[in-house]
Amino acid sequence: MTILIIEDEPKTGDYLMRGLAESGFPVRLARTGREGLAMAKEGAADLALVVLDVMLPGMDGWQVLAALRADQATEQVPVLFLTARDEVQDRVRGLELGADDYLVKPFAFVELVARIRTLLRRGPAREDDLIRIGDLEIDVLRRRVRRGATTIVLTSQEFALLHLLAQRQGQVLSRSIIASQVWDMNFDSDSNVIEVAVRRLRRKLDDPFPVKLIHTRRGMGYVCDLAPVPVPDAP
């Protein structure tokens, strides 16, 4: 399985390619967004992860990510943004668009490798279980989701979020727990990234069906269950 680097700065691209290859990863390098998108689609079957810059000529990283998530062949491929854009709104935008992680330049190479290994461990190679909640069926090994006879296509981020909630069926998970487990990072308290991610998952998983599975506990977090967790009576 190959890691695709999409980076237009020659020294950075060469450094990443050499370093990741020396760390034992098969690597390919694209110098523009359009080239990277074409390589991702052509090699989707063997694509393990994309390391993506934002500021690319012609087609920027935001556009590349949107195109990856819109294509069924690449929509579940993990994407790690590696960019000099370090504003909070940039990080939020990347995650809302479907990125799985966001690392700011300059960066420590050992941290990049650690994040890559974490994203790759989320894949199905270590799991072969099947989760069922009502008419919801999650095939973790094949990363397939169904409600009854309906197949639900999820992005990598959406699948990770659903998997976390379903694994802990009936437990209310706080925003901080979801952030650390799904994105391996902390969010500012005024960020709405978690709410946006849950809303997008609900559109696919709950909105078309009469029985809702993802419930909000205001001020506490989210829970996946056949019925919302009751609020205890005040003493």
Short mmCIF file of C-alpha atoms in Angstrom, two decimals:
data_model
loop_
_atom_site.label_atom_id
_atom_site.label_comp_id
_atom_site.label_asym_id
_atom_site.label_seq_id
_atom_site.Cartn_x
_atom_site.Cartn_y
_atom_site.Cartn_z
CA MET A 1 0.00 0.00 0.00
CA THR A 2 1.40 3.36 -1.12
CA ILE A 3 1.60 6.80 0.48
CA LEU A 4 1.05 9.62 -2.00
CA ILE A 5 2.73 12.95 -1.29
CA ILE A 6 1.29 16.01 -3.05
CA GLU A 7 3.80 18.80 -2.50
CA ASP A 8 4.97 21.48 -4.94
CA GLU A 9 8.03 22.74 -3.00
CA PRO A 10 10.91 20.67 -4.48
CA LYS A 11 13.10 20.39 -1.38
CA THR A 12 10.18 19.52 0.90
CA GLY A 13 8.79 16.97 -1.54
CA ASP A 14 12.15 15.28 -2.00
CA TYR A 15 12.78 15.30 1.76
CA LEU A 16 9.41 13.71 2.49
CA MET A 17 9.80 11.09 -0.20
CA ARG A 18 13.29 10.11 0.95
CA GLY A 19 12.40 10.13 4.64
CA LEU A 20 9.22 8.08 4.29
CA ALA A 21 10.93 5.60 1.98
CA GLU A 22 13.71 5.17 4.55
CA SER A 23 11.01 4.61 7.18
CA GLY A 24 9.74 1.65 5.17
CA PHE A 25 6.78 3.18 3.31
CA PRO A 26 6.24 2.79 -0.44
CA VAL A 27 5.95 6.39 -1.63
CA ARG A 28 4.93 8.35 -4.72
CA LEU A 29 5.32 12.09 -5.25
CA ALA A 30 3.19 14.56 -7.20
CA ARG A 31 4.25 18.18 -7.70
CA THR A 32 0.82 19.70 -8.47
CA GLY A 33 -2.72 19.21 -7.25
CA ARG A 34 -4.01 17.98 -10.60
CA GLU A 35 -1.16 15.51 -10.97
CA GLY A 36 -1.71 14.25 -7.44
CA LEU A 37 -5.45 13.83 -7.95
CA ALA A 38 -4.85 11.87 -11.16
CA MET A 39 -2.28 9.64 -9.44
CA ALA A 40 -4.65 9.03 -6.52
CA LYS A 41 -7.49 7.97 -8.80
CA GLU A 42 -5.29 5.80 -10.99
CA GLY A 43 -3.70 4.04 -8.01
CA ALA A 44 -6.71 4.04 -5.67
CA ALA A 45 -6.61 0.29 -5.13
CA ASP A 46 -3.11 0.50 -3.62
CA LEU A 47 -3.42 3.91 -1.97
CA ALA A 48 -2.99 3.83 1.81
CA LEU A 49 -2.77 7.53 2.63
CA VAL A 50 -2.32 10.99 1.09
CA VAL A 51 -0.01 13.66 2.52
CA LEU A 52 -1.38 16.88 1.04
CA ASP A 53 -0.19 20.48 0.94
CA VAL A 54 -2.78 23.28 0.79
CA MET A 55 -0.95 25.85 -1.31
CA LEU A 56 -0.53 24.10 -4.65
CA PRO A 57 -0.40 25.63 -8.14
CA GLY A 58 -3.52 25.45 -10.28
CA MET A 59 -5.58 23.21 -8.04
CA ASP A 60 -5.10 23.84 -4.32
CA GLY A 61 -5.26 21.29 -1.52
CA TRP A 62 -8.83 22.17 -0.56
CA GLN A 63 -9.97 21.36 -4.10
CA VAL A 64 -7.94 18.16 -4.23
CA LEU A 65 -9.46 16.95 -0.96
CA ALA A 66 -12.99 17.77 -2.13
CA ALA A 67 -12.37 15.81 -5.33
CA LEU A 68 -10.97 12.84 -3.40
CA ARG A 69 -13.99 12.74 -1.12
CA ALA A 70 -16.39 13.02 -4.07
CA ASP A 71 -14.91 9.95 -5.79
CA GLN A 72 -16.08 6.56 -4.53
CA ALA A 73 -12.65 5.05 -5.23
CA THR A 74 -10.82 7.50 -2.97
CA GLU A 75 -13.41 8.83 -0.54
CA GLN A 76 -12.22 6.63 2.34
CA VAL A 77 -8.47 7.13 1.82
CA PRO A 78 -6.99 8.93 4.87
CA VAL A 79 -5.71 12.43 4.10
CA LEU A 80 -3.18 14.29 6.23
CA PHE A 81 -2.75 17.99 5.50
CA LEU A 82 0.88 19.13 5.79
CA THR A 83 0.94 22.88 5.29
CA ALA A 84 2.33 26.20 6.44
CA ARG A 85 -1.21 27.54 6.90
CA ASP A 86 -1.46 27.53 10.67
CA GLU A 87 -4.57 29.59 11.40
CA VAL A 88 -7.31 27.88 13.40
CA GLN A 89 -9.84 28.54 10.64
CA ASP A 90 -7.57 26.74 8.16
CA ARG A 91 -7.34 23.68 10.40
CA VAL A 92 -11.09 23.70 10.96
CA ARG A 93 -11.75 24.06 7.24
CA GLY A 94 -9.49 21.13 6.41
CA LEU A 95 -11.14 18.86 8.95
CA GLU A 96 -14.63 19.93 7.92
CA LEU A 97 -13.80 19.09 4.31
CA GLY A 98 -12.93 15.57 5.39
CA ALA A 99 -9.21 15.56 6.24
CA ASP A 100 -8.19 13.05 8.89
CA ASP A 101 -5.34 15.07 10.38
CA TYR A 102 -3.64 18.45 10.02
CA LEU A 103 0.07 19.10 10.69
CA VAL A 104 1.64 22.54 10.39
CA LYS A 105 5.03 23.32 8.86
CA PRO A 106 7.72 23.49 10.09
CA PHE A 107 7.25 20.04 11.56
CA ALA A 108 9.23 17.29 13.25
CA PHE A 109 9.60 14.35 10.91
CA VAL A 110 9.18 11.86 13.77
CA GLU A 111 5.80 13.44 14.53
CA LEU A 112 4.74 13.12 10.90
CA VAL A 113 5.66 9.43 10.89
CA ALA A 114 3.82 8.88 14.18
CA ARG A 115 0.68 10.50 12.81
CA ILE A 116 0.89 8.47 9.61
CA ARG A 117 1.23 5.24 11.57
CA THR A 118 -1.76 6.21 13.72
CA LEU A 119 -3.93 6.86 10.67
CA LEU A 120 -2.86 3.60 9.06
CA ARG A 121 -3.66 1.65 12.24
CA ARG A 122 -7.26 2.82 11.93
CA GLY A 123 -7.60 0.68 8.83
CA PRO A 124 -9.34 -2.68 8.83
CA ALA A 125 -6.24 -4.91 8.90
CA ARG A 126 -6.37 -5.28 12.70
CA GLU A 127 -10.12 -5.90 12.96
CA ASP A 128 -12.61 -8.42 11.66
CA ASP A 129 -15.71 -7.67 13.72
CA LEU A 130 -19.27 -6.85 12.81
CA ILE A 131 -21.24 -4.28 14.81
CA ARG A 132 -25.05 -4.30 14.78
CA ILE A 133 -27.36 -1.74 16.34
CA GLY A 134 -30.96 -2.23 15.29
CA ASP A 135 -31.00 -2.27 11.49
CA LEU A 136 -27.50 -0.73 11.37
CA GLU A 137 -24.70 -3.10 10.36
CA ILE A 138 -21.04 -2.02 10.36
CA ASP A 139 -18.60 -4.39 8.70
CA VAL A 140 -15.35 -3.10 10.20
CA LEU A 141 -13.14 -5.40 8.17
CA ARG A 142 -14.52 -4.21 4.83
CA ARG A 143 -15.47 -0.73 6.11
CA ARG A 144 -19.02 -1.15 4.86
CA VAL A 145 -22.13 0.30 6.47
CA ARG A 146 -25.75 -0.68 5.88
CA ARG A 147 -29.12 0.18 7.34
CA GLY A 148 -31.44 -2.61 6.40
CA ALA A 149 -31.07 -3.12 2.65
CA THR A 150 -29.54 0.34 2.11
CA THR A 151 -25.78 0.71 1.69
CA ILE A 152 -24.46 3.93 3.23
CA VAL A 153 -21.29 5.33 1.72
CA LEU A 154 -19.14 7.18 4.27
CA THR A 155 -15.88 9.06 4.09
CA SER A 156 -12.93 7.81 6.15
CA GLN A 157 -13.61 10.45 8.79
CA GLU A 158 -17.33 9.67 8.94
CA PHE A 159 -16.61 5.96 9.26
CA ALA A 160 -14.14 6.57 12.10
CA LEU A 161 -16.70 8.72 13.92
CA LEU A 162 -19.49 6.17 13.49
CA HIS A 163 -17.20 3.30 14.49
CA LEU A 164 -16.25 5.09 17.71
CA LEU A 165 -19.86 5.86 18.63
CA ALA A 166 -21.07 2.36 17.74
CA GLN A 167 -18.25 0.65 19.65
CA ARG A 168 -19.44 2.48 22.75
CA GLN A 169 -23.15 2.05 22.16
CA GLY A 170 -25.18 3.68 24.90
CA GLN A 171 -22.26 5.72 26.25
CA VAL A 172 -22.32 9.49 25.99
CA LEU A 173 -19.02 10.60 24.43
CA SER A 174 -17.83 14.15 25.01
CA ARG A 175 -16.54 16.38 22.22
CA SER A 176 -13.02 16.12 23.62
CA ILE A 177 -13.08 12.32 23.56
CA ILE A 178 -14.39 12.30 20.00
CA ALA A 179 -11.76 14.83 18.92
CA SER A 180 -8.89 12.87 20.42
CA GLN A 181 -10.09 9.48 19.15
CA VAL A 182 -11.14 10.45 15.62
CA TRP A 183 -8.63 13.20 14.81
CA ASP A 184 -5.85 12.66 17.40
CA MET A 185 -5.94 16.30 18.39
CA ASN A 186 -7.69 18.78 20.65
CA PHE A 187 -10.10 21.43 19.40
CA ASP A 188 -10.67 24.86 20.82
CA SER A 189 -13.85 25.03 22.87
CA ASP A 190 -15.43 27.49 20.43
CA SER A 191 -14.82 25.25 17.40
CA ASN A 192 -17.84 23.59 15.80
CA VAL A 193 -15.89 20.88 13.95
CA ILE A 194 -17.44 18.06 15.98
CA GLU A 195 -20.95 19.39 15.45
CA VAL A 196 -20.36 19.67 11.70
CA ALA A 197 -18.97 16.13 11.50
CA VAL A 198 -21.90 14.69 13.46
CA ARG A 199 -24.39 16.63 11.34
CA ARG A 200 -22.89 15.23 8.13
CA LEU A 201 -22.96 11.71 9.50
CA ARG A 202 -26.59 12.12 10.54
CA ARG A 203 -27.60 13.24 7.05
CA LYS A 204 -26.49 9.87 5.71
CA LEU A 205 -27.17 7.58 8.66
CA ASP A 206 -30.33 9.00 10.27
CA ASP A 207 -32.18 11.51 8.10
CA PRO A 208 -33.46 8.98 5.50
CA PHE A 209 -34.70 6.56 8.20
CA PRO A 210 -37.53 6.75 10.76
CA VAL A 211 -35.45 5.41 13.67
CA LYS A 212 -32.64 7.76 14.68
CA LEU A 213 -29.43 6.31 16.09
CA ILE A 214 -27.22 9.31 16.91
CA HIS A 215 -28.51 11.46 19.74
CA THR A 216 -27.29 14.68 21.31
CA ARG A 217 -26.98 15.12 25.06
CA ARG A 218 -26.81 18.88 25.31
CA GLY A 219 -23.77 20.04 27.22
CA MET A 220 -22.41 16.49 27.45
CA GLY A 221 -21.82 15.02 24.00
CA TYR A 222 -23.23 12.37 21.66
CA VAL A 223 -24.46 8.82 21.99
CA CYS A 224 -25.28 6.09 19.47
CA ASP A 225 -28.23 3.93 20.49
CA LEU A 226 -31.72 2.89 19.46
CA ALA A 227 -33.18 5.46 21.84
CA PRO A 228 -31.70 8.57 23.43
CA VAL A 229 -30.17 8.13 26.86
CA PRO A 230 -32.64 9.54 29.43
CA VAL A 231 -31.58 12.58 31.42
CA PRO A 232 -31.49 11.71 35.13
CA ASP A 233 -33.88 13.57 37.41
CA ALA A 234 -32.39 16.42 39.34
CA PRO A 235 -31.88 15.65 43.04
#
